[in-house]
Coordinates of C-alpha atoms and ligand atoms in Angstrom, one line a residue:
M75 CA 0.0 0.0 0.0
A76 CA 1.2 3.5 -0.9
T77 CA 2.1 6.2 1.5
I78 CA -0.5 8.9 1.3
I79 CA 1.0 12.3 0.6
D80 CA -0.8 14.7 3.0
G81 CA -1.3 18.0 1.2
K82 CA -3.1 19.5 4.1
L83 CA -0.3 18.9 6.6
T84 CA 2.4 20.0 4.2
S85 CA 0.4 23.1 3.4
K86 CA 0.0 23.9 7.1
N87 CA 3.7 23.6 7.7
T88 CA 4.5 25.8 4.6
R89 CA 1.9 28.4 5.7
Q90 CA 3.5 28.4 9.1
R91 CA 6.8 29.4 7.6
I92 CA 5.1 32.0 5.4
A93 CA 3.4 33.5 8.5
E94 CA 6.7 33.8 10.3
K95 CA 8.4 35.4 7.4
T96 CA 5.5 37.8 7.0
Q97 CA 5.9 39.0 10.6
E98 CA 9.6 39.4 10.1
L99 CA 9.0 41.5 6.9
I100 CA 6.4 43.7 8.7
K101 CA 8.8 44.2 11.6
R102 CA 11.8 45.0 9.4
T103 CA 10.2 47.2 6.7
G104 CA 6.6 48.0 7.7
V105 CA 5.4 46.4 4.5
K106 CA 2.4 44.0 4.9
P107 CA 2.0 41.7 1.9
G108 CA -1.3 42.6 0.1
L109 CA -3.2 40.4 -2.4
A110 CA -6.1 41.7 -4.6
V111 CA -8.4 38.9 -5.9
I112 CA -10.8 39.8 -8.7
I113 CA -13.7 37.6 -9.5
V114 CA -16.1 38.3 -12.4
G115 CA -19.5 36.6 -12.4
E116 CA -20.9 33.9 -10.1
D117 CA -19.4 30.6 -11.0
P118 CA -19.8 28.6 -7.8
A119 CA -16.5 26.8 -8.0
S120 CA -14.7 30.1 -8.6
Q121 CA -16.4 31.5 -5.5
V122 CA -15.1 28.7 -3.4
Y123 CA -11.5 29.2 -4.7
V124 CA -11.7 33.0 -4.0
R125 CA -13.0 32.4 -0.5
N126 CA -10.2 29.9 0.2
K127 CA -7.6 32.4 -1.1
K128 CA -9.1 35.1 1.2
N129 CA -9.0 32.8 4.2
G130 CA -5.4 31.8 3.2
C131 CA -4.4 35.4 3.3
A132 CA -5.9 35.9 6.8
E133 CA -4.2 32.8 8.1
V134 CA -0.7 34.0 7.2
G135 CA -1.3 37.7 8.2
F136 CA -1.6 39.3 4.8
Y137 CA -3.8 42.2 3.8
S138 CA -6.4 41.1 1.1
R139 CA -8.9 42.9 -1.0
E140 CA -11.7 41.2 -2.9
Y141 CA -13.4 42.6 -6.0
A142 CA -16.6 40.7 -6.8
L143 CA -17.7 42.2 -10.1
P144 CA -20.9 41.4 -12.0
E145 CA -21.0 39.0 -15.0
A146 CA -21.7 42.0 -17.3
T147 CA -18.5 43.8 -16.4
T148 CA -16.8 45.1 -19.5
Q149 CA -13.2 44.2 -20.4
E150 CA -12.4 47.9 -20.4
A151 CA -13.6 48.3 -16.8
L152 CA -11.7 45.2 -15.7
L153 CA -8.5 46.5 -17.4
R154 CA -9.0 49.9 -15.7
L155 CA -9.2 48.2 -12.3
I156 CA -6.0 46.2 -13.0
S157 CA -4.2 49.4 -14.0
E158 CA -5.2 51.0 -10.7
L159 CA -4.1 48.0 -8.7
N160 CA -0.8 47.9 -10.7
S161 CA 0.1 51.3 -9.1
D162 CA -1.4 50.6 -5.7
D163 CA 1.4 50.3 -3.1
A164 CA -0.8 48.3 -0.6
I165 CA -1.2 45.6 -3.2
H166 CA 1.8 43.3 -4.1
G167 CA -0.1 40.5 -5.9
I168 CA -3.0 40.7 -8.3
L169 CA -5.0 37.6 -9.1
V170 CA -7.9 37.4 -11.6
Q171 CA -9.9 34.2 -11.0
L172 CA -10.4 32.2 -14.2
P173 CA -12.4 31.4 -16.2
L174 CA -13.7 34.9 -17.1
P175 CA -17.0 35.5 -18.9
E176 CA -16.8 34.8 -22.7
H177 CA -17.0 38.5 -23.7
I178 CA -13.7 39.2 -22.0
D179 CA -10.4 38.3 -23.6
E180 CA -8.6 36.3 -20.8
N181 CA -5.2 36.7 -22.3
A182 CA -5.5 40.5 -22.6
V183 CA -6.5 40.6 -18.9
I184 CA -3.6 38.3 -17.7
Q185 CA -1.0 40.3 -19.7
A186 CA -2.3 43.6 -18.2
I187 CA -1.1 42.6 -14.7
A188 CA 2.2 44.2 -13.9
S189 CA 4.9 41.5 -14.0
E190 CA 6.1 42.3 -10.5
K191 CA 2.5 41.6 -9.2
D192 CA 1.8 38.5 -11.4
V193 CA 1.5 36.1 -8.5
D194 CA -0.3 33.5 -10.6
A195 CA 2.7 33.5 -12.9
F196 CA 0.6 33.4 -16.1
G197 CA 2.0 36.5 -17.8
Y198 CA 4.5 36.3 -20.6
A199 CA 7.4 37.5 -18.4
S200 CA 6.7 35.0 -15.7
V201 CA 6.3 32.1 -18.2
G202 CA 9.6 33.0 -19.9
K203 CA 11.3 33.0 -16.5
I204 CA 9.9 29.6 -15.7
M205 CA 11.3 28.3 -18.9
I206 CA 14.7 29.6 -18.1
G207 CA 14.5 28.4 -14.5
K208 CA 15.2 31.8 -12.9
Y209 CA 11.8 32.7 -11.5
D210 CA 10.5 35.3 -9.2
F211 CA 7.1 33.6 -9.0
L212 CA 6.5 29.9 -9.1
P213 CA 3.6 28.5 -11.1
C214 CA 1.3 27.7 -8.2
T215 CA 0.0 24.2 -8.8
P216 CA 3.2 22.7 -10.3
A217 CA 5.2 24.4 -7.5
G218 CA 2.8 22.8 -5.0
V219 CA 3.5 19.4 -6.5
M220 CA 7.3 20.0 -6.2
E221 CA 6.9 21.0 -2.6
L222 CA 5.0 17.8 -1.8
L223 CA 7.8 15.7 -3.5
R224 CA 10.3 17.6 -1.4
A225 CA 8.3 17.2 1.8
Y226 CA 8.2 13.4 1.3
G227 CA 11.9 13.1 0.4
I228 CA 11.3 12.2 -3.3
D229 CA 14.1 13.5 -5.5
P230 CA 13.1 13.6 -9.2
A231 CA 16.8 13.6 -10.3
G232 CA 17.5 10.9 -12.8
K233 CA 13.9 9.6 -12.6
N234 CA 11.5 9.1 -15.5
A235 CA 8.7 11.6 -14.9
V236 CA 5.6 11.5 -17.1
V237 CA 3.2 14.5 -17.1
V238 CA -0.3 13.7 -18.4
G239 CA -1.8 17.0 -19.7
R240 CA -0.2 20.0 -21.4
S241 CA -2.1 23.0 -20.3
N242 CA -0.4 26.3 -19.8
I243 CA -1.3 26.4 -16.1
V244 CA -0.4 22.9 -15.0
G245 CA 1.1 20.4 -17.5
K246 CA 3.7 22.6 -19.3
P247 CA 5.1 24.4 -16.2
Q248 CA 5.0 21.1 -14.3
A249 CA 7.2 19.5 -16.9
M250 CA 9.6 22.5 -16.7
L251 CA 9.9 22.3 -12.9
L252 CA 10.6 18.5 -13.1
L253 CA 13.1 19.1 -15.8
H254 CA 14.9 21.8 -13.6
A255 CA 14.9 19.2 -10.9
N256 CA 16.8 16.9 -13.3
A257 CA 14.1 14.4 -14.1
T258 CA 13.8 12.9 -17.6
V259 CA 10.5 14.3 -18.6
T260 CA 7.8 13.1 -21.0
I261 CA 4.7 15.3 -21.7
T262 CA 1.6 13.5 -22.9
H263 CA -1.8 14.7 -24.0
S264 CA -5.0 13.7 -25.7
R265 CA -3.3 12.9 -29.0
T266 CA -0.6 10.7 -27.5
A267 CA -0.5 7.3 -29.0
D268 CA -0.5 4.4 -26.5
L269 CA -0.6 6.5 -23.4
A270 CA -0.6 3.5 -21.0
D271 CA 2.7 2.3 -22.5
I272 CA 4.3 5.6 -21.6
T273 CA 2.6 6.1 -18.1
R274 CA 3.8 2.5 -17.2
K275 CA 7.4 3.7 -17.5
A276 CA 6.9 6.6 -15.1
D277 CA 8.7 6.6 -11.8
I278 CA 6.9 9.8 -11.1
L279 CA 3.5 10.2 -12.7
V280 CA 1.7 13.6 -12.6
V281 CA -1.8 13.6 -13.9
A282 CA -3.7 16.9 -14.8
I283 CA -6.4 16.2 -17.4
G284 CA -9.8 16.7 -15.7
K285 CA -11.2 13.2 -16.3
P286 CA -12.5 11.3 -13.2
K287 CA -10.5 8.1 -12.4
F288 CA -9.0 8.0 -15.9
I289 CA -5.6 6.6 -14.7
T290 CA -6.2 3.0 -13.8
A291 CA -3.9 0.5 -12.0
D292 CA -2.8 -1.2 -15.2
M293 CA -1.4 2.2 -16.4
V294 CA 0.9 2.5 -13.4
K295 CA 4.3 1.0 -12.7
E296 CA 4.7 -0.9 -9.4
G297 CA 6.2 1.5 -6.9
A298 CA 5.6 4.7 -8.9
V299 CA 5.0 8.0 -7.2
V300 CA 1.5 9.2 -8.4
I301 CA 0.5 12.8 -8.1
D302 CA -3.2 13.5 -9.0
V303 CA -3.8 17.2 -9.9
G304 CA -7.4 16.5 -11.2
M305 CA -10.4 18.0 -9.5
N306 CA -13.6 16.6 -10.8
R307 CA -17.0 17.3 -9.4
T308 CA -19.1 14.1 -9.7
P309 CA -22.5 13.1 -8.3
E310 CA -20.4 11.1 -5.7
G311 CA -18.4 14.2 -4.7
L312 CA -15.0 15.5 -5.6
C313 CA -12.6 13.0 -7.2
G314 CA -9.3 13.1 -9.0
D315 CA -8.0 11.9 -12.4
V316 CA -6.6 8.7 -10.8
D317 CA -8.5 5.6 -9.7
F318 CA -7.2 6.1 -6.2
A319 CA -8.6 2.9 -4.6
E320 CA -6.9 0.6 -7.2
V321 CA -3.7 2.7 -7.8
E322 CA -3.0 3.1 -4.1
K323 CA -2.3 -0.7 -4.0
K324 CA 0.4 -0.4 -6.6
A325 CA 2.1 3.0 -6.0
S326 CA 4.8 3.8 -3.4
F327 CA 3.4 7.3 -2.8
I328 CA 0.0 8.8 -3.9
T329 CA -1.9 12.1 -3.4
P330 CA -5.5 11.9 -2.4
V331 CA -8.3 14.1 -3.9
P332 CA -9.3 16.2 -1.9
G333 CA -6.4 16.8 0.5
G334 CA -3.4 16.4 -1.9
V335 CA -2.3 18.9 -4.4
G336 CA -5.4 21.3 -3.9
P337 CA -4.3 22.8 -0.6
M338 CA -0.8 23.4 -1.9
T339 CA -1.9 25.6 -4.8
I340 CA -3.1 28.4 -2.6
T341 CA -0.1 28.0 -0.3
M342 CA 2.2 28.6 -3.3
L343 CA 0.1 31.7 -4.2
L344 CA 0.7 33.0 -0.7
S345 CA 4.4 32.3 -1.1
N346 CA 4.5 34.3 -4.4
T347 CA 2.7 37.2 -2.7
L348 CA 5.2 37.2 0.1
T349 CA 8.1 37.3 -2.5
A350 CA 6.4 40.2 -4.3
A351 CA 6.1 42.1 -1.1
E352 CA 9.7 41.4 -0.1
T353 CA 10.9 42.7 -3.5
F354 CA 8.7 45.8 -3.2
A355 CA 10.1 46.5 0.3
D356 CA 13.7 46.1 -0.9
K357 CA 13.1 48.7 -3.6
K358 CA 11.4 51.2 -1.3
Ligands
NDP600 P1 -7.1 21.7 -19.3 O1 -8.5 21.3 -19.7 O2 -6.6 23.1 -19.6 O3 -6.1 20.7 -19.9 C1 -6.3 19.3 -19.9 C2 -5.1 18.6 -20.5 O4 -5.4 17.2 -20.5 C3 -5.0 18.9 -22.0 O5 -3.6 19.1 -22.3 C4 -5.5 17.7 -22.7 O6 -4.8 17.3 -24.0 C5 -5.2 16.6 -21.7 N1 -6.1 15.5 -21.9 C6 -7.5 15.5 -22.0 N2 -7.9 14.2 -22.2 C7 -6.9 13.4 -22.2 C8 -6.7 12.0 -22.4 N3 -7.8 11.2 -22.6 N4 -5.5 11.5 -22.5 C9 -4.4 12.3 -22.3 N5 -4.5 13.6 -22.1 C10 -5.7 14.2 -22.1 O7 -7.0 21.4 -17.8 P2 -6.1 22.0 -16.6 O8 -4.7 21.6 -16.8 O9 -6.4 23.4 -16.3 O10 -6.6 21.1 -15.4 C11 -6.5 19.7 -15.3 C12 -7.2 19.2 -14.1 O11 -6.5 19.7 -13.0 C13 -8.7 19.6 -13.9 O12 -9.4 18.6 -13.3 C14 -8.6 20.8 -13.0 O13 -9.7 21.0 -12.3 C15 -7.4 20.4 -12.1 N6 -6.7 21.5 -11.5 C16 -6.4 21.4 -10.2 C17 -5.7 22.4 -9.6 C18 -5.4 22.2 -8.1 O14 -5.2 23.2 -7.4 N7 -5.4 21.0 -7.6 C19 -5.3 23.7 -10.3 C20 -5.6 23.6 -11.7 C21 -6.3 22.6 -12.3 P3 -4.9 18.3 -25.3 O15 -4.0 19.4 -25.0 O16 -4.4 17.4 -26.4 O17 -6.3 18.7 -25.4

């Protein structure tokens, strides 16, 4: 039976360190890290994420401001708000909750966030830095995965790592972080031929596709480390992309859903916001 990777506990320990560093920063410079979270419309899942982000800020002693804008908000109005926040000294990180309503160009909004406040690390400058491996801000979900591996003493160096999914927010940056950690990385996607043949060679398997219980035990190597990023709302409740009950019997380590990668994502967002505030304080 696999060791269960406890994302809640790891997250709690990491947040404790962030809270301590926050107090040090405030004492040393008077700067309190500030995060602005913008949500447009009333998507219930987005509302949960925004609430969790606000609670996360309170937990580590940050200042936070929430902008809950109506569905009909124009792109122009949203860009104006971002421009104001870009020059607001109380705000060090700006996060726009995705997805946005269809009439708003998501990319235009993401790119409007000043790079020094791009705590989600989705802007061109942040993505470029991730590619090079010299980042200010970590891509939150993939960085959360790396933190979990570290916490459980799993070193990716020299291992075969397979990432299932190639999205800009999870799959691609995940592959980069594993590569920077010296894994040999394969990225797979919906057009990959014979996916199971590739996943079966993975020492570390990271799955981010959004399909409930898609990865079955026959697709996993005995003793593999299995990281399930998927979050699927099903009639039976929240579940991951991995058939946990079966794969758990074969893996050496596995993340549960919920309670695995999920809690780490917001923790890494808080970590990025602290970094942004530290950089701001140093330049003051
Ligand atoms: P996207 O929908 O943007 O990307 C899904 C990726 O999975 C695509 O690259 C797609 O391939 C690939 N894919 C789809 N079907 C298959 C298949 N049958 N075989 C192989 N690959 C496939 O999703 P995200 O990356 O944004 O999210 C993935 C999952 O992770 C979701 O469940 C999401 O809710 C969750 N998530 C969880 C987070 C957390 O904090 N825990 C944060 C972000 C996401 P192709 O490119 O060819 O279409």
